[in-house]
Short mmCIF file of C-alpha atoms in Angstrom, two decimals:
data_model
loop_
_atom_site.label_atom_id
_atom_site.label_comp_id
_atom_site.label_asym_id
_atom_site.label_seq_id
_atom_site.Cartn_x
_atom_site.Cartn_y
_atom_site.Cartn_z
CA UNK B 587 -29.10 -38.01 7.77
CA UNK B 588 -29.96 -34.09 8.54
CA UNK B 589 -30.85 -31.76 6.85
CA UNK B 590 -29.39 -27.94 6.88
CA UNK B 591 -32.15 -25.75 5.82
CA UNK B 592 -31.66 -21.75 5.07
CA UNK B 593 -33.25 -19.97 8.93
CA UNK B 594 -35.76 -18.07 9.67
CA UNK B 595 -34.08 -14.21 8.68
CA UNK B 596 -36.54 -11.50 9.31
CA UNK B 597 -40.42 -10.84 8.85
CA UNK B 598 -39.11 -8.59 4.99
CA UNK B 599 -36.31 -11.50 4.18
CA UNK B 600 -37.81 -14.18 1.88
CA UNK B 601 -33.94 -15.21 0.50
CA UNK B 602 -30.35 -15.12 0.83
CA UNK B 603 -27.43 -15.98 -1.29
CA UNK B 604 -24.57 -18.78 -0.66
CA UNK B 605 -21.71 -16.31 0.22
CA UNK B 606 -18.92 -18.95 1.10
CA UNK B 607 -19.31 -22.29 1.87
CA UNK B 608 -17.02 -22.89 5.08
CA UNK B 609 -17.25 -27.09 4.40
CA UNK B 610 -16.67 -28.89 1.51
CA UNK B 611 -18.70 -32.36 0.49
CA UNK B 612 -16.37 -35.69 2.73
CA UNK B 613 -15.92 -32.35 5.45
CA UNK B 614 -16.28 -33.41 8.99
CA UNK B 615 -18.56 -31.19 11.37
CA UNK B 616 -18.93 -30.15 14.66
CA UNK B 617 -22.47 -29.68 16.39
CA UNK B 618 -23.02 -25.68 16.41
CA UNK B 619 -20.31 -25.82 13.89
CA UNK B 620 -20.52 -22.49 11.04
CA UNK B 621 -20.99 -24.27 7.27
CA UNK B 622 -22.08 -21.77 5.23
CA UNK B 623 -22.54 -17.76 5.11
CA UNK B 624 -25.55 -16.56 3.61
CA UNK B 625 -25.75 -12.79 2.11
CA UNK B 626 -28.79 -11.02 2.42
CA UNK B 627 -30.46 -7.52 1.92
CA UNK B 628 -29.11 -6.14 5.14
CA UNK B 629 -26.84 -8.75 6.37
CA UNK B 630 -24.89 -11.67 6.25
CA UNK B 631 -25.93 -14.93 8.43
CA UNK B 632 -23.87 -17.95 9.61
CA UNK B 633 -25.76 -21.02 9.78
CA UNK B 634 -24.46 -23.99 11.59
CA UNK B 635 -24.82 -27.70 11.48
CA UNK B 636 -27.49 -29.20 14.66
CA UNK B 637 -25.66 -32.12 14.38
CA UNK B 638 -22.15 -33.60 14.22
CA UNK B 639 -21.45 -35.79 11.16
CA UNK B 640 -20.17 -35.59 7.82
CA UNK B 641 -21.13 -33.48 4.39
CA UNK B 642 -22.18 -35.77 2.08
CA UNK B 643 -24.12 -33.16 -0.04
CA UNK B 644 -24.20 -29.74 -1.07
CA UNK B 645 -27.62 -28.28 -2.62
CA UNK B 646 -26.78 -24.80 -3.69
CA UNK B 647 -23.18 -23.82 -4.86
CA UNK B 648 -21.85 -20.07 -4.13
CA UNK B 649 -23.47 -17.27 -5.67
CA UNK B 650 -26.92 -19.67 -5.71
CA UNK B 651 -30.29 -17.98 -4.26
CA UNK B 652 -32.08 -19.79 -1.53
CA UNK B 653 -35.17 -19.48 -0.05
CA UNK B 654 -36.28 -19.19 3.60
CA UNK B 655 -36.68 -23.07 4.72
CA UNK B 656 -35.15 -24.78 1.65
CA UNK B 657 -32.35 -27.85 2.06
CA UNK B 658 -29.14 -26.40 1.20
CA UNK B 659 -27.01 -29.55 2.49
CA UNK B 660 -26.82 -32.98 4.04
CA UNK B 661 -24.85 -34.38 6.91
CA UNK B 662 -24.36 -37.57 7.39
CA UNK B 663 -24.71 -37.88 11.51
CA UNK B 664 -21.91 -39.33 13.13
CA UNK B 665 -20.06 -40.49 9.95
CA UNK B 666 -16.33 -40.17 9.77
CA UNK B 667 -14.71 -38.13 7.27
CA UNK B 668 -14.32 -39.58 4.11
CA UNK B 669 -10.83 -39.80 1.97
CA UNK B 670 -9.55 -37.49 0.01
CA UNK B 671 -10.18 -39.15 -3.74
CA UNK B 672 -13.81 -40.29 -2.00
CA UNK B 673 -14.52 -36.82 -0.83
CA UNK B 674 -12.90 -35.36 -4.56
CA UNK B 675 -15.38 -38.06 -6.33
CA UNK B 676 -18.67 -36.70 -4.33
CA UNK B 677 -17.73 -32.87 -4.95
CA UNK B 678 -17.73 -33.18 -8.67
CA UNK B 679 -20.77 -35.77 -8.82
CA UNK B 680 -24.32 -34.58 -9.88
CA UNK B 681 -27.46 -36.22 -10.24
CA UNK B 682 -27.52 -35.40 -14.00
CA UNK B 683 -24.55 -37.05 -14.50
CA UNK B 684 -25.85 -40.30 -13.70
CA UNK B 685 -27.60 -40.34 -17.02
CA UNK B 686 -24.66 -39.33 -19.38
CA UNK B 687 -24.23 -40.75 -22.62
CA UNK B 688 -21.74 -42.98 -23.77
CA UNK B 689 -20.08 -39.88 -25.76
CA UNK B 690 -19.49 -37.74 -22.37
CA UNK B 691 -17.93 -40.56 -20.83
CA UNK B 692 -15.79 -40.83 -23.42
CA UNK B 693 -15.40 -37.03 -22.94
CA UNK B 694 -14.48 -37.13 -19.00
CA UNK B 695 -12.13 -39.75 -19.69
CA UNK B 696 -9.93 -37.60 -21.41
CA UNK B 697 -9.96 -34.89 -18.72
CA UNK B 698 -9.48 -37.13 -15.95
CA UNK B 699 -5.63 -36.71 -16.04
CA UNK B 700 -6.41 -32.75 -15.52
CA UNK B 701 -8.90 -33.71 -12.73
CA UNK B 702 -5.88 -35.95 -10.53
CA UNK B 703 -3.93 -33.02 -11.31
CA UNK B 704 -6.34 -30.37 -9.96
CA UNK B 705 -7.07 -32.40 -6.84
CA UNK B 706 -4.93 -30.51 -5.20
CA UNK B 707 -6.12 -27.17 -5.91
CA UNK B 708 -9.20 -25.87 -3.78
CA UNK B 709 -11.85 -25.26 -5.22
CA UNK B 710 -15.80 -25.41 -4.81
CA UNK B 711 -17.98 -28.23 -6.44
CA UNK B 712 -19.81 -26.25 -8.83
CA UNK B 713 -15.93 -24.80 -10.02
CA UNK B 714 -14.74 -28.11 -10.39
CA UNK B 715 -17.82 -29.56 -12.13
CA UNK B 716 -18.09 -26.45 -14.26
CA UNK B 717 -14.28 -26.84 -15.22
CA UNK B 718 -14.60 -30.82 -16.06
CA UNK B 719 -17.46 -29.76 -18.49
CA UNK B 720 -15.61 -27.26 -20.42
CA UNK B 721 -12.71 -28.88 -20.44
CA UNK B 722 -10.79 -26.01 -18.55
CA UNK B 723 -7.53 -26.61 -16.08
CA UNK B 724 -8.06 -25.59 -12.48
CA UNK B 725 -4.33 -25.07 -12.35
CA UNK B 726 -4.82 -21.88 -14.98
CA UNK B 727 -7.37 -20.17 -13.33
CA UNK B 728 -6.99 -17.22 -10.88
CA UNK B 729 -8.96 -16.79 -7.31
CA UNK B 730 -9.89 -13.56 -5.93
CA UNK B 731 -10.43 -15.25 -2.68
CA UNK B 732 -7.62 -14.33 -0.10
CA UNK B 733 -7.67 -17.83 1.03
CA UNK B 734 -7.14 -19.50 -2.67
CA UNK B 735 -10.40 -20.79 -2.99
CA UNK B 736 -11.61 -21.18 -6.65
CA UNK B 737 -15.14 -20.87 -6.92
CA UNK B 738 -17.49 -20.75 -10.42
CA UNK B 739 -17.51 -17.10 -10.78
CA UNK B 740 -13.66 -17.66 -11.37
CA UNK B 741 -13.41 -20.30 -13.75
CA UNK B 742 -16.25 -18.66 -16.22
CA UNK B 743 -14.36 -15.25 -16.01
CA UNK B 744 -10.94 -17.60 -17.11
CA UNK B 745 -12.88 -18.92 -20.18
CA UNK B 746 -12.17 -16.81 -23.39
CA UNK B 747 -14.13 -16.97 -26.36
CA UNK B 748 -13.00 -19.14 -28.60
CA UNK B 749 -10.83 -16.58 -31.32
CA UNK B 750 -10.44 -17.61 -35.28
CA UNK B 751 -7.03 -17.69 -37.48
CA UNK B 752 -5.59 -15.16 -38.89
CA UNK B 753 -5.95 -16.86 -42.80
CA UNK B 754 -10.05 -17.67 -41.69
CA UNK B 755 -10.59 -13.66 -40.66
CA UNK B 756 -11.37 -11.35 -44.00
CA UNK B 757 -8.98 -8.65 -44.78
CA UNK B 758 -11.86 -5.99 -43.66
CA UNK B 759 -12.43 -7.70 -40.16
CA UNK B 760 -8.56 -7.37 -39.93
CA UNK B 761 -8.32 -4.12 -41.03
CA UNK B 762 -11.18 -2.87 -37.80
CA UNK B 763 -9.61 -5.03 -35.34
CA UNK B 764 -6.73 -3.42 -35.99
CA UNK B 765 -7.52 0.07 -36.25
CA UNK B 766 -10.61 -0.38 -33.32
CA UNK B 767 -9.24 -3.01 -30.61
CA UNK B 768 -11.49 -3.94 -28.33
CA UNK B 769 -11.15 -2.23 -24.56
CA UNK B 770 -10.03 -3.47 -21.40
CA UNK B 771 -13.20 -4.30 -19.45
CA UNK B 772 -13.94 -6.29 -16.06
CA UNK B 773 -17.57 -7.26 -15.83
CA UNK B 774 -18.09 -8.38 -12.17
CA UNK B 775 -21.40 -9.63 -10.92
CA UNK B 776 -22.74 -7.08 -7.79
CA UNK B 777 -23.15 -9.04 -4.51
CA UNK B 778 -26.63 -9.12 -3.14
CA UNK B 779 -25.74 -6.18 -1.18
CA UNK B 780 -24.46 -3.79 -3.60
CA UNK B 781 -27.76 -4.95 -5.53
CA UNK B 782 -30.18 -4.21 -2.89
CA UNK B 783 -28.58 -0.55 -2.03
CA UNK B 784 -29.21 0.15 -5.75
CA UNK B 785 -32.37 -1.04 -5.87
CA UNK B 786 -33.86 0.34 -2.50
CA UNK B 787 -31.92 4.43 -3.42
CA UNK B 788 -34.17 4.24 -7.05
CA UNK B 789 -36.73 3.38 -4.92
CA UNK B 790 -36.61 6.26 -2.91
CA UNK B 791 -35.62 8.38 -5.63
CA UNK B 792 -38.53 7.36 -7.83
CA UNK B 793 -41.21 7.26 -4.79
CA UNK B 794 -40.63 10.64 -3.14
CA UNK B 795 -40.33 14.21 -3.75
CA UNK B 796 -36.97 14.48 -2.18
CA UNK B 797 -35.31 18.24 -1.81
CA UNK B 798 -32.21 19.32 0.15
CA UNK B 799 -31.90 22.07 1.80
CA UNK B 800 -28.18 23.36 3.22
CA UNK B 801 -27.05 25.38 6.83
CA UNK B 802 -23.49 25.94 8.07
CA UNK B 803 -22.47 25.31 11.70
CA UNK B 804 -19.70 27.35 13.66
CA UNK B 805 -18.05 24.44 15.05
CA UNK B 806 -15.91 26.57 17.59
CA UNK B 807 -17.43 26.05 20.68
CA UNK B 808 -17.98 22.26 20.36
CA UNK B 809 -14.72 21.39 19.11
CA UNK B 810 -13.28 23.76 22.24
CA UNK B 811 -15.77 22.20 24.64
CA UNK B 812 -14.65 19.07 23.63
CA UNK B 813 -10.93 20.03 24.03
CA UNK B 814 -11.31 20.65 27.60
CA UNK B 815 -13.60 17.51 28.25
CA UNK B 816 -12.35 14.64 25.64
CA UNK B 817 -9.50 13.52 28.62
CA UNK B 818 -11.58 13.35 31.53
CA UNK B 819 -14.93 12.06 29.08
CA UNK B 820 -12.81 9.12 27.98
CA UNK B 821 -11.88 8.58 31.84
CA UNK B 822 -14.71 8.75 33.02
CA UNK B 823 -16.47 6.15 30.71
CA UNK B 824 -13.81 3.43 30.59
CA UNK B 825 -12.09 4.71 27.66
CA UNK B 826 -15.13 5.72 25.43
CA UNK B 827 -13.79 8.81 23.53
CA UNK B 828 -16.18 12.01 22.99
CA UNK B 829 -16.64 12.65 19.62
CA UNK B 830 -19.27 14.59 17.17
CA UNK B 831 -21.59 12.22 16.89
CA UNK B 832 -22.80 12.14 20.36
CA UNK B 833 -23.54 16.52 20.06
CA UNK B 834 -25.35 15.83 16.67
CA UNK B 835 -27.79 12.63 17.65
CA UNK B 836 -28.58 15.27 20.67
CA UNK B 837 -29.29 17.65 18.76
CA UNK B 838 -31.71 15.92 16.24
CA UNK B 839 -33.28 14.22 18.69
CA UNK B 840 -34.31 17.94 19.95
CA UNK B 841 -35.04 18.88 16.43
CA UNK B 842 -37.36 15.90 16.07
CA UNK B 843 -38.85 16.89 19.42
CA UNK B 844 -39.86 20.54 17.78
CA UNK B 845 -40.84 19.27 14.41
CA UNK B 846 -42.41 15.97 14.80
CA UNK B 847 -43.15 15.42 10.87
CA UNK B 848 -39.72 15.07 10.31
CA UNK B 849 -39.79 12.03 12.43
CA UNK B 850 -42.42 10.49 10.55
CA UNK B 851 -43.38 8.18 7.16
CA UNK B 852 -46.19 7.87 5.26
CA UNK B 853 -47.97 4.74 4.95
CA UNK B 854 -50.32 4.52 2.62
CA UNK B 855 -53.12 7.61 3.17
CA UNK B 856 -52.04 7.76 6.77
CA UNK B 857 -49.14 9.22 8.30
CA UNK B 858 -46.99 7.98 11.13
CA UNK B 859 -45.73 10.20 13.84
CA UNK B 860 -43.09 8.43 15.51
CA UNK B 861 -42.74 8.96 19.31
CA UNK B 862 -39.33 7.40 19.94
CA UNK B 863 -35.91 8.37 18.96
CA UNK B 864 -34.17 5.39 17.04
CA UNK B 865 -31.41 6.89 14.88
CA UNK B 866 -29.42 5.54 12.13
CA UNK B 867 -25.75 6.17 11.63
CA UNK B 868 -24.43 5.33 8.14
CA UNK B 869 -21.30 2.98 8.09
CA UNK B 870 -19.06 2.29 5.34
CA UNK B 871 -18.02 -1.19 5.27
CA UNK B 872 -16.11 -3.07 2.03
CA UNK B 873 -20.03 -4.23 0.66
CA UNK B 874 -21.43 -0.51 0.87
CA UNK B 875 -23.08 1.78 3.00
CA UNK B 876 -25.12 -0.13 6.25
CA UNK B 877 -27.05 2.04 8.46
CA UNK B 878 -27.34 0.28 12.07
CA UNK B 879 -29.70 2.19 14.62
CA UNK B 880 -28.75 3.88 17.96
CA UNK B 881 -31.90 2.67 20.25
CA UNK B 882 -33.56 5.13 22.37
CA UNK B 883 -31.23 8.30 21.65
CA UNK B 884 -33.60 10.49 23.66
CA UNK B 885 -33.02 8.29 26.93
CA UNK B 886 -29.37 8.02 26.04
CA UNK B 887 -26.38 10.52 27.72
CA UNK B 888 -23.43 10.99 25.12
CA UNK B 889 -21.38 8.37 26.36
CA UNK B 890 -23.94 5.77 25.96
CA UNK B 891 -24.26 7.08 22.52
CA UNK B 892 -20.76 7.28 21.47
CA UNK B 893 -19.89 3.79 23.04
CA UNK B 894 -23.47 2.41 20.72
CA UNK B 895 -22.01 3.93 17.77
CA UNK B 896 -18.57 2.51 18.21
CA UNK B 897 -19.75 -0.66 19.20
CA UNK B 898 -22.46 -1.02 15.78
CA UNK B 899 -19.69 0.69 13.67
CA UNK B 900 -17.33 -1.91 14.63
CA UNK B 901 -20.02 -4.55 13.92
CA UNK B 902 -20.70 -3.39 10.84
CA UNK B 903 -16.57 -3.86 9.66
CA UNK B 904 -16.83 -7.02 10.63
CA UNK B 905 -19.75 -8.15 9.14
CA UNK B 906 -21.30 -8.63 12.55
CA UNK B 907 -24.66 -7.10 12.39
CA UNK B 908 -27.97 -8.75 13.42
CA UNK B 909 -31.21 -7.78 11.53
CA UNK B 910 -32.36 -6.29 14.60
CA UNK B 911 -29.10 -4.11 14.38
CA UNK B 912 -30.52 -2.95 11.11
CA UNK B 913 -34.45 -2.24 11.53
CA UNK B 914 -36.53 0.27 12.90
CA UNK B 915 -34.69 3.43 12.24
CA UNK B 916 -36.60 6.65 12.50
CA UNK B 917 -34.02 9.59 11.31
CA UNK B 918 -30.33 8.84 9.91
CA UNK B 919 -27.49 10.70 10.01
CA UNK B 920 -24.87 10.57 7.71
CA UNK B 921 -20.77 11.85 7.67
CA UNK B 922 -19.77 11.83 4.48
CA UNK B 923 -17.08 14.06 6.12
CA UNK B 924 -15.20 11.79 7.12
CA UNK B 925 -13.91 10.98 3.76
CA UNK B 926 -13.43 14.76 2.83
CA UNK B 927 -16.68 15.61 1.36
CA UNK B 928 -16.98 19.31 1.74
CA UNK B 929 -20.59 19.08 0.80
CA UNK B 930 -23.93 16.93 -0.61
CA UNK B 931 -26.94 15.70 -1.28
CA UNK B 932 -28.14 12.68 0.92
CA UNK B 933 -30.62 10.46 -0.36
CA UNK B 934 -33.41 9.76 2.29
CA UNK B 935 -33.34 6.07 4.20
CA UNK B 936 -35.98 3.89 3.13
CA UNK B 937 -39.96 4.71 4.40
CA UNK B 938 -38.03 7.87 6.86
CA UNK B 939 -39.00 11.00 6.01
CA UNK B 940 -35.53 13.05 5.91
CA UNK B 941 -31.74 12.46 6.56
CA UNK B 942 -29.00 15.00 7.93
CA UNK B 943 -25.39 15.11 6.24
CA UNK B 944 -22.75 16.26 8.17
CA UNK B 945 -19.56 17.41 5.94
CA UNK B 946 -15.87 18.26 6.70
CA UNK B 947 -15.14 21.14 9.01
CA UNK B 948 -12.95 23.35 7.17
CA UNK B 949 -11.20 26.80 8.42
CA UNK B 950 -12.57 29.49 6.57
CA UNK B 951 -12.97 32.99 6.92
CA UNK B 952 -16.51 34.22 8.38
CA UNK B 953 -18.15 37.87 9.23
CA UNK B 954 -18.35 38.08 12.99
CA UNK B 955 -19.98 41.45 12.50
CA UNK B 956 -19.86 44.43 10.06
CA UNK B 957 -16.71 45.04 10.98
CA UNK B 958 -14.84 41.91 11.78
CA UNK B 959 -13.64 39.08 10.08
CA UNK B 960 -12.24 35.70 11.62
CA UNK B 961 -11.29 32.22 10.44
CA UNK B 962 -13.43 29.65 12.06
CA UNK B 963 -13.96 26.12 11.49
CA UNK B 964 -16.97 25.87 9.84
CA UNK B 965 -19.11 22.38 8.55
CA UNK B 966 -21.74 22.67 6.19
CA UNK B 967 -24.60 20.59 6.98
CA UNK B 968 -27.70 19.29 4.93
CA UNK B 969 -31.42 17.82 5.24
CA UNK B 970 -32.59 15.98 2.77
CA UNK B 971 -36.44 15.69 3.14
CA UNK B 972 -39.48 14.09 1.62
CA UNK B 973 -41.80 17.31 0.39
CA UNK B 974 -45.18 15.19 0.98
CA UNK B 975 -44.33 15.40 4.53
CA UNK B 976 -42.25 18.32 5.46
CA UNK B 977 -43.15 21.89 4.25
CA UNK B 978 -40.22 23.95 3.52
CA UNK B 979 -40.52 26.26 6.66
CA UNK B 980 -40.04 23.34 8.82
CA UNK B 981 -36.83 21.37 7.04
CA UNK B 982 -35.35 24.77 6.99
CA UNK B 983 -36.08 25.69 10.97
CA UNK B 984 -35.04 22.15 11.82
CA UNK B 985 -31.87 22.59 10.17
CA UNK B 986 -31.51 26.13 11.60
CA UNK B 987 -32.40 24.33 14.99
CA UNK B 988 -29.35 22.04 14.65
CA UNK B 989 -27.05 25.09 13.62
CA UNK B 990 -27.97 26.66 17.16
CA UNK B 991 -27.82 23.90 19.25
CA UNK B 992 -23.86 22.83 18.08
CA UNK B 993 -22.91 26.38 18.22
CA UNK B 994 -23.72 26.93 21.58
CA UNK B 995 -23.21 22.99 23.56
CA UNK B 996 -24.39 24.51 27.19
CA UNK B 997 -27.94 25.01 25.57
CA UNK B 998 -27.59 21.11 23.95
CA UNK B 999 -26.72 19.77 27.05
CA UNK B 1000 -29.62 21.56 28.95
CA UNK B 1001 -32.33 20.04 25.92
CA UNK B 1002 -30.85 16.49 27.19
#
């Protein structure tokens, strides 16, 4: 027999969750074969079976949290697979159910012609176990998995609460159901992600005095700059195309240059001045907001930089990010743009000391002197920044700093 045991994650990962089991108990499996994806704070993780075999056990059912090093299943090296009423009869067995009493028995008896009948149906252990206890029909119950897979969150969200007769309900409970009916709710549990982003944006909120302060950025020249380059950029680089991102790392990394505290963190009654340039880029995925890091952003030219972000942004969408994809930051930078936000408030990134938001570039009209008057397209742009660390004077000149370097690109590209 072998053992599959939750991996090493990261030095700050102590747990994971069982996301989807990819093998069911009587499953055949190949050596280096995936079994099960685990969820954790940053990312998910594949682990795979050493060996080649058979499942004959599964420890933890979907939606279970598992430590660092614990047994999560068994395989059974070199065994065959098993059939399918064999394999059916190990899924819905339990060690607790060895000691049932003579009433239960009695009990699964009667559901057993529901059980043949829901054979057929996939589903995970722990659904079918928690379905033969309660007496519910597989057959009845909905999946929100694409693939049809029933799993225990499903079958508990089928169960109703038992409701009375009419004749047993007094005229005054009537008389409010009627005139009050209850509202259409769906109470979903978060995934381990969506809990940890919650948990880790109070923290920040709660542990720093965060301000925001806002600029606006004349995006004529880089957009027309980037007109005349974009065909022979993307040539040039095998198809990488030139986009914003690349001008605005460049130009933090030369704001971080002239204000070091902004690239900094406190830790404890010490603070950190970083001397490298790893910046985050937020990413929207399905789960929630990621932020992988672009290494080395100071050493970097912009197609190195747009062809890192495309490659972790890509990643990211497919749930392909490493922890090491994930740690280390020292400044983010965040587009909130891209879905049409004309402007907001970003909420700092963990221990880092600010974040930049970059909004939607609208035409609007702007004062090119007393006299003049032109529509330009024009992005607002905010830092938000932990007051401990940076003094007013220098968010606002790092901002201002940004401002000048997008609005004129020859000085940008001279800073890298």
């Amino acid at each position: 027999m072998a053992e599959i045991r939750v991996p090493e994650l990261a030095e700050s990962i102590t747990e994971g969750t069982i996301s989807t089991w990819f093998k069911q108990v009587g499953d055949s499996v190949e050596k280096g074969e995936n079994i099960v994806e685990l969820e954790t704070d940053k990312v998910n993780v594949e682990v795979i079976s050493e060996e080649a075999g058979v499942i004959t056990e599964l420890k933890a059912a979907e939606g279970d949290t598992v430590e660092v090093g614990s047994v999560i299943a068994i395989v059974e090296v070199g065994g065959t697979q098993k059939a399918t009423n064999d394999a059916s009869q190990q899924e819905t067995s339990a060690p607790e159910e060895q000691s049932e009493s003579i009433e239960e028995v009695k009990s699964e008896e009667k559901t057993e012609a529901a059980d043949k009948s829901s054979e057929r149906i996939v589903a995970t252990p722990s659904a079918r176990r928690y379905a033969r206890e309660n007496g519910i029909d597989l057959s009845d119950v909905n999946s929100k998995d694409p693939r049809g897979l029933i799993r225990s969150h499903d079958v508990k969200n089928s169960q109703s609460a038992p409701s009375q007769s009419a004749a047993e309900l007094k005229p005054e409970a009537s008389k409010q159901t009627a005139s009050n009916p209850e509202k259409p709710v769906i109470r979903e549990k978060m995934s381990r992600r969506r809990q940890t982003i919650a948990k880790k944006l109070l923290e920040v909120s709660n542990n720093t005095a965060m301000l925001t302060t806002f600029n606006e950025v004349d995006m004529t020249n880089v957009m027309e700059l980037r007109k005349r380059k974009k065909d022979k950029f993307q040539e040039d680089h095998n198809g990488t195309r030139l986009g914003f991102m690349s001008f605005f790392t460049k130009a933090v990394v030369a704001a971080l240059k002239k204000y070091p505290a902004v690239n900094a963190e406190i830790d404890g009654d010490d603070l950190i001045l970083k001397q490298f340039y790893d910046i985050g880029v937020a990413v929207s995925t399905e789960e929630g907001l990621v932020v992988p890091v672009v290494r080395d952003c100071d050493k970097k030219n912009f197609a190195e930089i747009e062809g890192s972000i495309y490659d972790l942004a890509v990643k990211a969408r497919d749930k392909k990010l490493s922890l090491d994809d994930m740690m280390g930051g020292s400044f983010t930078i965040t587009n909130g743009g891209v879905f049409g936000s004309l402007m907001s408030t970003p909420i700092i990134n963990g221990t880092q000391a600010a974040i930049l938001g970059m909004h939607s570039i609208v035409t609007r009209p702007v004062a090119i002197d007393k006299e003049r008057m032109e529509n330009r397209p024009m992005m607002y742009i905010a830092l938000s920044y932990d007051h401990r660390i940076i003094d007013g004077k220098e968010a606002v000149g790092f901002l201002k700093t940004i401002k000048e370097l997008i609005e004129s690109p020859e000085d940008l590209l001279l800073e890298s």
